[in-house]
XYZ file of C-alpha atoms in Angstrom:
349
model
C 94.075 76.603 63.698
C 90.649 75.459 64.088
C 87.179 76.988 64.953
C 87.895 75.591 68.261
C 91.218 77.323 69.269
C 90.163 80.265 68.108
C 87.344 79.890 70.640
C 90.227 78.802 73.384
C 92.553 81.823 72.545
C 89.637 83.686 72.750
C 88.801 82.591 76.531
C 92.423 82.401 77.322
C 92.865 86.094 76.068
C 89.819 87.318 78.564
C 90.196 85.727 81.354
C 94.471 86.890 80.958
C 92.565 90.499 80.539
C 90.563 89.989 83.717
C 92.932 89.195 85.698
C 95.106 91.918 84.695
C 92.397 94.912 85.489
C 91.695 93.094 88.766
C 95.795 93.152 89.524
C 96.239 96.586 88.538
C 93.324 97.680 90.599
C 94.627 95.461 94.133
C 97.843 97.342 92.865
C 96.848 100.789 93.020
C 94.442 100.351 95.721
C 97.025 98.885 97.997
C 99.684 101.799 96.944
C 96.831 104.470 97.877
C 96.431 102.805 100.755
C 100.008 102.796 101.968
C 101.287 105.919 100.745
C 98.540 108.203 102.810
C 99.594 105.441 105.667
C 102.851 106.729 105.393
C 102.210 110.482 104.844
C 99.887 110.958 107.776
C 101.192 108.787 110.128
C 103.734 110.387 112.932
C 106.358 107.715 113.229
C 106.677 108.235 109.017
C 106.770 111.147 106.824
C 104.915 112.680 109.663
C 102.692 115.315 108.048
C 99.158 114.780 110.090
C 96.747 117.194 108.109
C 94.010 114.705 106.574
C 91.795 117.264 105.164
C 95.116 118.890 103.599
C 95.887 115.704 101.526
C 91.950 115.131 100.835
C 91.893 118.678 99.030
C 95.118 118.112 97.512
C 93.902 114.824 95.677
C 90.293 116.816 95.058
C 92.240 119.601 93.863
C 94.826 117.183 91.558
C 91.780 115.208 90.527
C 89.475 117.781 89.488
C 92.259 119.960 87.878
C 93.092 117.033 85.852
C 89.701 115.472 84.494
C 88.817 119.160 83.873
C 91.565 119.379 81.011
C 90.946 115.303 79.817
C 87.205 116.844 79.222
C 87.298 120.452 78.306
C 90.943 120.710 76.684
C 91.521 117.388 75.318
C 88.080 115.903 74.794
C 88.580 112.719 75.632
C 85.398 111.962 77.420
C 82.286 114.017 76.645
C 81.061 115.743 79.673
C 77.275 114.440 80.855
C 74.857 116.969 80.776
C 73.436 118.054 83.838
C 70.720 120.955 85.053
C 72.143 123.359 87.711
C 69.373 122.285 89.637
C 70.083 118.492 88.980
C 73.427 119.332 90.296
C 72.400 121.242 93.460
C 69.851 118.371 94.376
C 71.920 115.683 93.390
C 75.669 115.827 93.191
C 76.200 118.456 95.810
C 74.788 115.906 98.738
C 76.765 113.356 97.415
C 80.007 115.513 97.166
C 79.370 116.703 100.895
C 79.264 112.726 101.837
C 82.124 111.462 99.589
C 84.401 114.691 101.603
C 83.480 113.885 105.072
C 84.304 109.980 104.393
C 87.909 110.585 102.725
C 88.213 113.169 105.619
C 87.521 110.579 108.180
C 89.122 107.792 106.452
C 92.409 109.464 105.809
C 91.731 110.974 109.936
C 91.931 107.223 110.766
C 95.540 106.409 109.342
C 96.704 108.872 111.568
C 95.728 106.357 114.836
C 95.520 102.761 114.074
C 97.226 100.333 111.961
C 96.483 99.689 108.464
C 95.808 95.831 109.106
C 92.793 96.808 111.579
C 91.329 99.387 109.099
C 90.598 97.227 106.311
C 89.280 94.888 109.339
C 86.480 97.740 110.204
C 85.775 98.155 106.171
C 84.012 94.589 106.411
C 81.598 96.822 108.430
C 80.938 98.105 104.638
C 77.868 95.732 103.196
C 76.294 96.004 106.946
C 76.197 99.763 106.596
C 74.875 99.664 103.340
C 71.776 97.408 103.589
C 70.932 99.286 106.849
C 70.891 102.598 104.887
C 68.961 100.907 101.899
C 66.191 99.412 104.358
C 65.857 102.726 106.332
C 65.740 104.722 103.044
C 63.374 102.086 101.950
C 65.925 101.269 98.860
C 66.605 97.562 100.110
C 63.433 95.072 101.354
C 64.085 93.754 104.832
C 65.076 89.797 105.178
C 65.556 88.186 108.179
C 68.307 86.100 106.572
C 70.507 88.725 105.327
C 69.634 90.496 108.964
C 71.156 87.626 110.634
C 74.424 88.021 107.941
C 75.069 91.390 108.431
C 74.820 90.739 112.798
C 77.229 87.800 112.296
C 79.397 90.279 110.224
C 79.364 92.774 112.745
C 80.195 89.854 115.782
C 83.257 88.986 113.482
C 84.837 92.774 113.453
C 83.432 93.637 116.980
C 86.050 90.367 117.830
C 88.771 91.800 115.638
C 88.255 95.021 117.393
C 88.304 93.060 121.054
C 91.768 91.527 120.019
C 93.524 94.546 118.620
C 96.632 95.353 120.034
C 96.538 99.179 119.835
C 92.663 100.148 119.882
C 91.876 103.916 119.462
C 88.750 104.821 119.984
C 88.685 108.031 118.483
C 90.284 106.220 115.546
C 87.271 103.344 115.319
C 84.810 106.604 115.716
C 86.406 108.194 112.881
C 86.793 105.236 110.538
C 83.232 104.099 111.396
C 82.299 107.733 110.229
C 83.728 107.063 107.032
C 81.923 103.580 106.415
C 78.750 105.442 107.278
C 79.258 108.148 105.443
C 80.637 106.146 102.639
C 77.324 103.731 102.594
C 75.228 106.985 102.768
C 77.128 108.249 99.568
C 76.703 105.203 97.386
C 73.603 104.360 98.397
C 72.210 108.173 97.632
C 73.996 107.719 93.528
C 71.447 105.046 93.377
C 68.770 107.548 94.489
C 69.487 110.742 93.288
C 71.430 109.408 89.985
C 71.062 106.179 88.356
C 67.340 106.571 89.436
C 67.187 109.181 86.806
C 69.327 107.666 84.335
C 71.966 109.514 85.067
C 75.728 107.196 84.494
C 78.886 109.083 85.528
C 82.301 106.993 84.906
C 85.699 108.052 86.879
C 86.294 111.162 85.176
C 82.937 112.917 84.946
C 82.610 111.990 88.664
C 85.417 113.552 89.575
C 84.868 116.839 87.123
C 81.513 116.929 88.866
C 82.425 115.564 92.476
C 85.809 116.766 93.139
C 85.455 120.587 93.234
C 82.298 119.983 95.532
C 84.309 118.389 97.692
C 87.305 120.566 97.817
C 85.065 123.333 98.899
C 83.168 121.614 101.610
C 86.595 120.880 102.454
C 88.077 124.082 103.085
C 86.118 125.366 105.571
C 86.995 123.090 108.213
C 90.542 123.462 106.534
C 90.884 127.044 107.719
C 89.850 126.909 110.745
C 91.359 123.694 111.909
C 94.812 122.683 110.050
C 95.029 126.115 108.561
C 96.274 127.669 111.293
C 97.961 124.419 112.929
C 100.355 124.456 109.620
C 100.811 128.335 109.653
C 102.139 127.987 113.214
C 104.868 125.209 112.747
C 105.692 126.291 109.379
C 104.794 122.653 108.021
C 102.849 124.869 105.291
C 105.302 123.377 102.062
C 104.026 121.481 99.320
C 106.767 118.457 98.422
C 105.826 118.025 94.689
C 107.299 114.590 94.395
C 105.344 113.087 97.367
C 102.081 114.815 97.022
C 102.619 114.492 93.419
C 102.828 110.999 92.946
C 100.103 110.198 95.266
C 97.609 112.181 93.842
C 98.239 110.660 90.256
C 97.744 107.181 91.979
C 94.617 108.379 93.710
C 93.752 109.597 89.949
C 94.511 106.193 88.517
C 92.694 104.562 91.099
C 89.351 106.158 90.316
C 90.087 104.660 86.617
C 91.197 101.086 87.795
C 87.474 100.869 89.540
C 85.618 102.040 85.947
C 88.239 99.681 83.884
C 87.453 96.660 86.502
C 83.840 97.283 87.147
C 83.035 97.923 82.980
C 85.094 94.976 81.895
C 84.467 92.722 84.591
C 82.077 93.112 87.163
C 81.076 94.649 90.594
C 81.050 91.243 92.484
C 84.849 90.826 90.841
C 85.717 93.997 92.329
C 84.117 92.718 95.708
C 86.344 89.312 95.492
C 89.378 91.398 94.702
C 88.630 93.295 97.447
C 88.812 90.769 99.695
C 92.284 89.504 98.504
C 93.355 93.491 99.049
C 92.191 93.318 102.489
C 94.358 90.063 103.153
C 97.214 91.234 101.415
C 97.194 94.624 102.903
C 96.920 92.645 106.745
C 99.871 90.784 105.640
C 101.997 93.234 104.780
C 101.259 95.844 107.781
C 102.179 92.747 110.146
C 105.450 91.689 108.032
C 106.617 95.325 106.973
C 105.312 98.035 108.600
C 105.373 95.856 112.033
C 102.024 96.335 113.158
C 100.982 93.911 115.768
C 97.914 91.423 114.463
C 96.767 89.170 116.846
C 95.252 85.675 116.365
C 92.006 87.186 118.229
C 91.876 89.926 115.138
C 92.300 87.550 112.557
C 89.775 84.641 114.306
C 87.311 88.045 114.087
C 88.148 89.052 110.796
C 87.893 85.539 109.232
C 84.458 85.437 111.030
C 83.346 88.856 108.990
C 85.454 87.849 105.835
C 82.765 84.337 105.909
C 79.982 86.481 106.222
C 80.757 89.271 103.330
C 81.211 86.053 100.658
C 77.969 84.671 101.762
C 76.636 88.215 101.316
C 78.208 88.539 97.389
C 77.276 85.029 96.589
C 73.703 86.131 97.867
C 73.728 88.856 95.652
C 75.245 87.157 92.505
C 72.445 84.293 92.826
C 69.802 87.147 93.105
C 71.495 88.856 90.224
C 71.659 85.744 88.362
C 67.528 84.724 89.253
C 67.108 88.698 87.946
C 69.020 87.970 84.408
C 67.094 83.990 84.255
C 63.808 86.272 84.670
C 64.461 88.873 81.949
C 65.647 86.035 79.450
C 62.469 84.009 79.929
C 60.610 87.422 79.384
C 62.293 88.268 76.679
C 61.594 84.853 75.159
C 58.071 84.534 75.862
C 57.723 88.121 74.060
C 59.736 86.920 71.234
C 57.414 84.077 70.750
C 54.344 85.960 70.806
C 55.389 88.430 68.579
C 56.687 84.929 66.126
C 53.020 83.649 66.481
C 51.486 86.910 66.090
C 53.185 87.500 62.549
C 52.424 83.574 61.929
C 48.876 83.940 62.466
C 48.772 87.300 60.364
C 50.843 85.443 57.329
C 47.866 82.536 57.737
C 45.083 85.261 57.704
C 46.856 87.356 54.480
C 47.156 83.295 52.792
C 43.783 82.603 53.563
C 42.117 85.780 52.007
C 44.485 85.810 49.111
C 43.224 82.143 47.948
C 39.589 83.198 48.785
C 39.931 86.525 46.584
């Protein structure tokens, strides 16, 4: 075969690869998503103790990157100052436990199909923090995107069947404390140079968490499970959907490294559909046309929000290439100019 199948196999083979990493990730994302649906919610497996399954998957998750770095060696731990850690991954532990305690909270009172609805609240939340924390520069345009976001799910949340408001306080919770978290990484982290994939995170992260965790554990599901004897541990449930909350964490460093963030934003998007569709065809949760009139509204303004931010990206990358060139030329004149001086003095000596 030719130079130019090669070059089509090769094409063919990545684009077969990227599609692959982005269904494994809707996969397990979804399957996270459903299986702490069905834990915490009452009419279900009916075991209500969100902080209970958050430590369990901190505990699961830490237990098990500890042995992938310090047993088997299979990723080399990133070095880090105990007062790096303090400053830095501490805070963002503390945030990343109060948003999977909220989040997880959430399941517990409304419908999965109206949940991923409220995550389109996600980008807003995000910019807001960056401009207030001075990270982001203020535009009047994305402004205006991130309000007509915010009409779209405040219409989603007008048409929903079976609103909760503690639920929408909790879940909004999570997408602020979520938007805190991620944009503090950029702060306190990459800032410094500082890259952590899935597993370091979590061999970092995860015990932080777990012990943030348990002190609202033992004084408010603690004695709630002690009392109704719910206090078991079902090693096949809690099992399996901690290794899924595990593989998760590596389908986001396999589909971010290979592809890209704004592919893991478009996949996202096809989650959140998917995930609607089923909870209104399976689990039987009422969507109304008013939600999804709302959420369409929201869903418009997030992809004008990532194409935004893949032309910026792409300006940024057009920028450092011309850059790049122009220094590359220079430096080709410079040594030009030297070989014509060495030339010149040569035939003169």
């Amino acid at each position: 075969m030719g130079k130019g199948g090669s070059l089509s196999e090769g094409v063919l083979k990545k684009i077969v690869l990227s599609y692959t990493y982005v269904a494994i990730w809707i996969f397990l994302s979804f399957t996270v998503i459903v299986y702490n649906k069905y834990i915490l919610d009452k009419k279900m497996y009916d075991w209500p103790f969100p902080i209970s399954l958050t430590m369990i998957h901190m505990g699961f998750c830490a237990s098990l990157a500890f042995l992938l770095i310090r047993v088997f060696k299979v990723v080399e731990p990133v070095s880090m100052s105990r007062d790096l850690y303090l400053s830095s991954v501490v805070p963002i532990g503390a945030l990343y436990s109060l948003s999977l305690w909220l989040s997880n909270s959430a399941y517990i009172y409304l419908s999965v199909s109206f949940i991923q609805m409220l995550k389109a609240l996600m980008p807003v939340a995000v910019y807001s923090i960056g401009v207030s924390l001075r990270k982001e520069s203020f535009k009047t345009e994305t402004m205006v995107n991130m309000l007509s976001i915010s009409f779209g799910v405040a219409i989603a949340a007008y048409g929903e069947a079976k609103f909760d408001a503690w639920g929408v306080v909790l879940q909004l919770g999570a997408v602020a404390f979520e938007a805190t978290r991620l944009v503090l990484i950029q702060i306190l982290l990459t800032s410094k140079g500082i890259s952590l994939n899935p597993i370091t995170s979590l061999y970092y992260v995860a015990p932080c968490c777990f012990v943030f965790l348990l002190v609202p554990w033992i004084f408010v599901e603690y004695p709630i499970l002690m009392a109704t004897s719910s206090f078991h541990f079902d090693f096949a449930i809690f099992g399996t959907n901690s290794l899924c909350a595990f593989a998760l964490n590596l389908a986001v460093f396999l589909l971010v490294g290979k592809t890209s963030a704004l592919t893991m934003n478009v996949a996202g998007v096809v989650k959140d559909w998917l995930l609607i569709a089923f909870s209104w065809s399976v689990i039987k949760d009422t969507v109304t046309p008013i939600n999804l009139f709302g959420y369409g509204l929201a869903f418009i303004g997030v992809g004008y929000y990532n194409h935004s931010k893949l032309q910026a990206l792409k300006a940024k990358e057009a920028q450092k290439k011309a850059a790049q060139a122009d220094e590359e030329a220079g430096t080709l004149l410079e040594k030009r100019e030297n070989d014509g001086l060495v030339k010149k003095n040569e035939s003169e000596a």
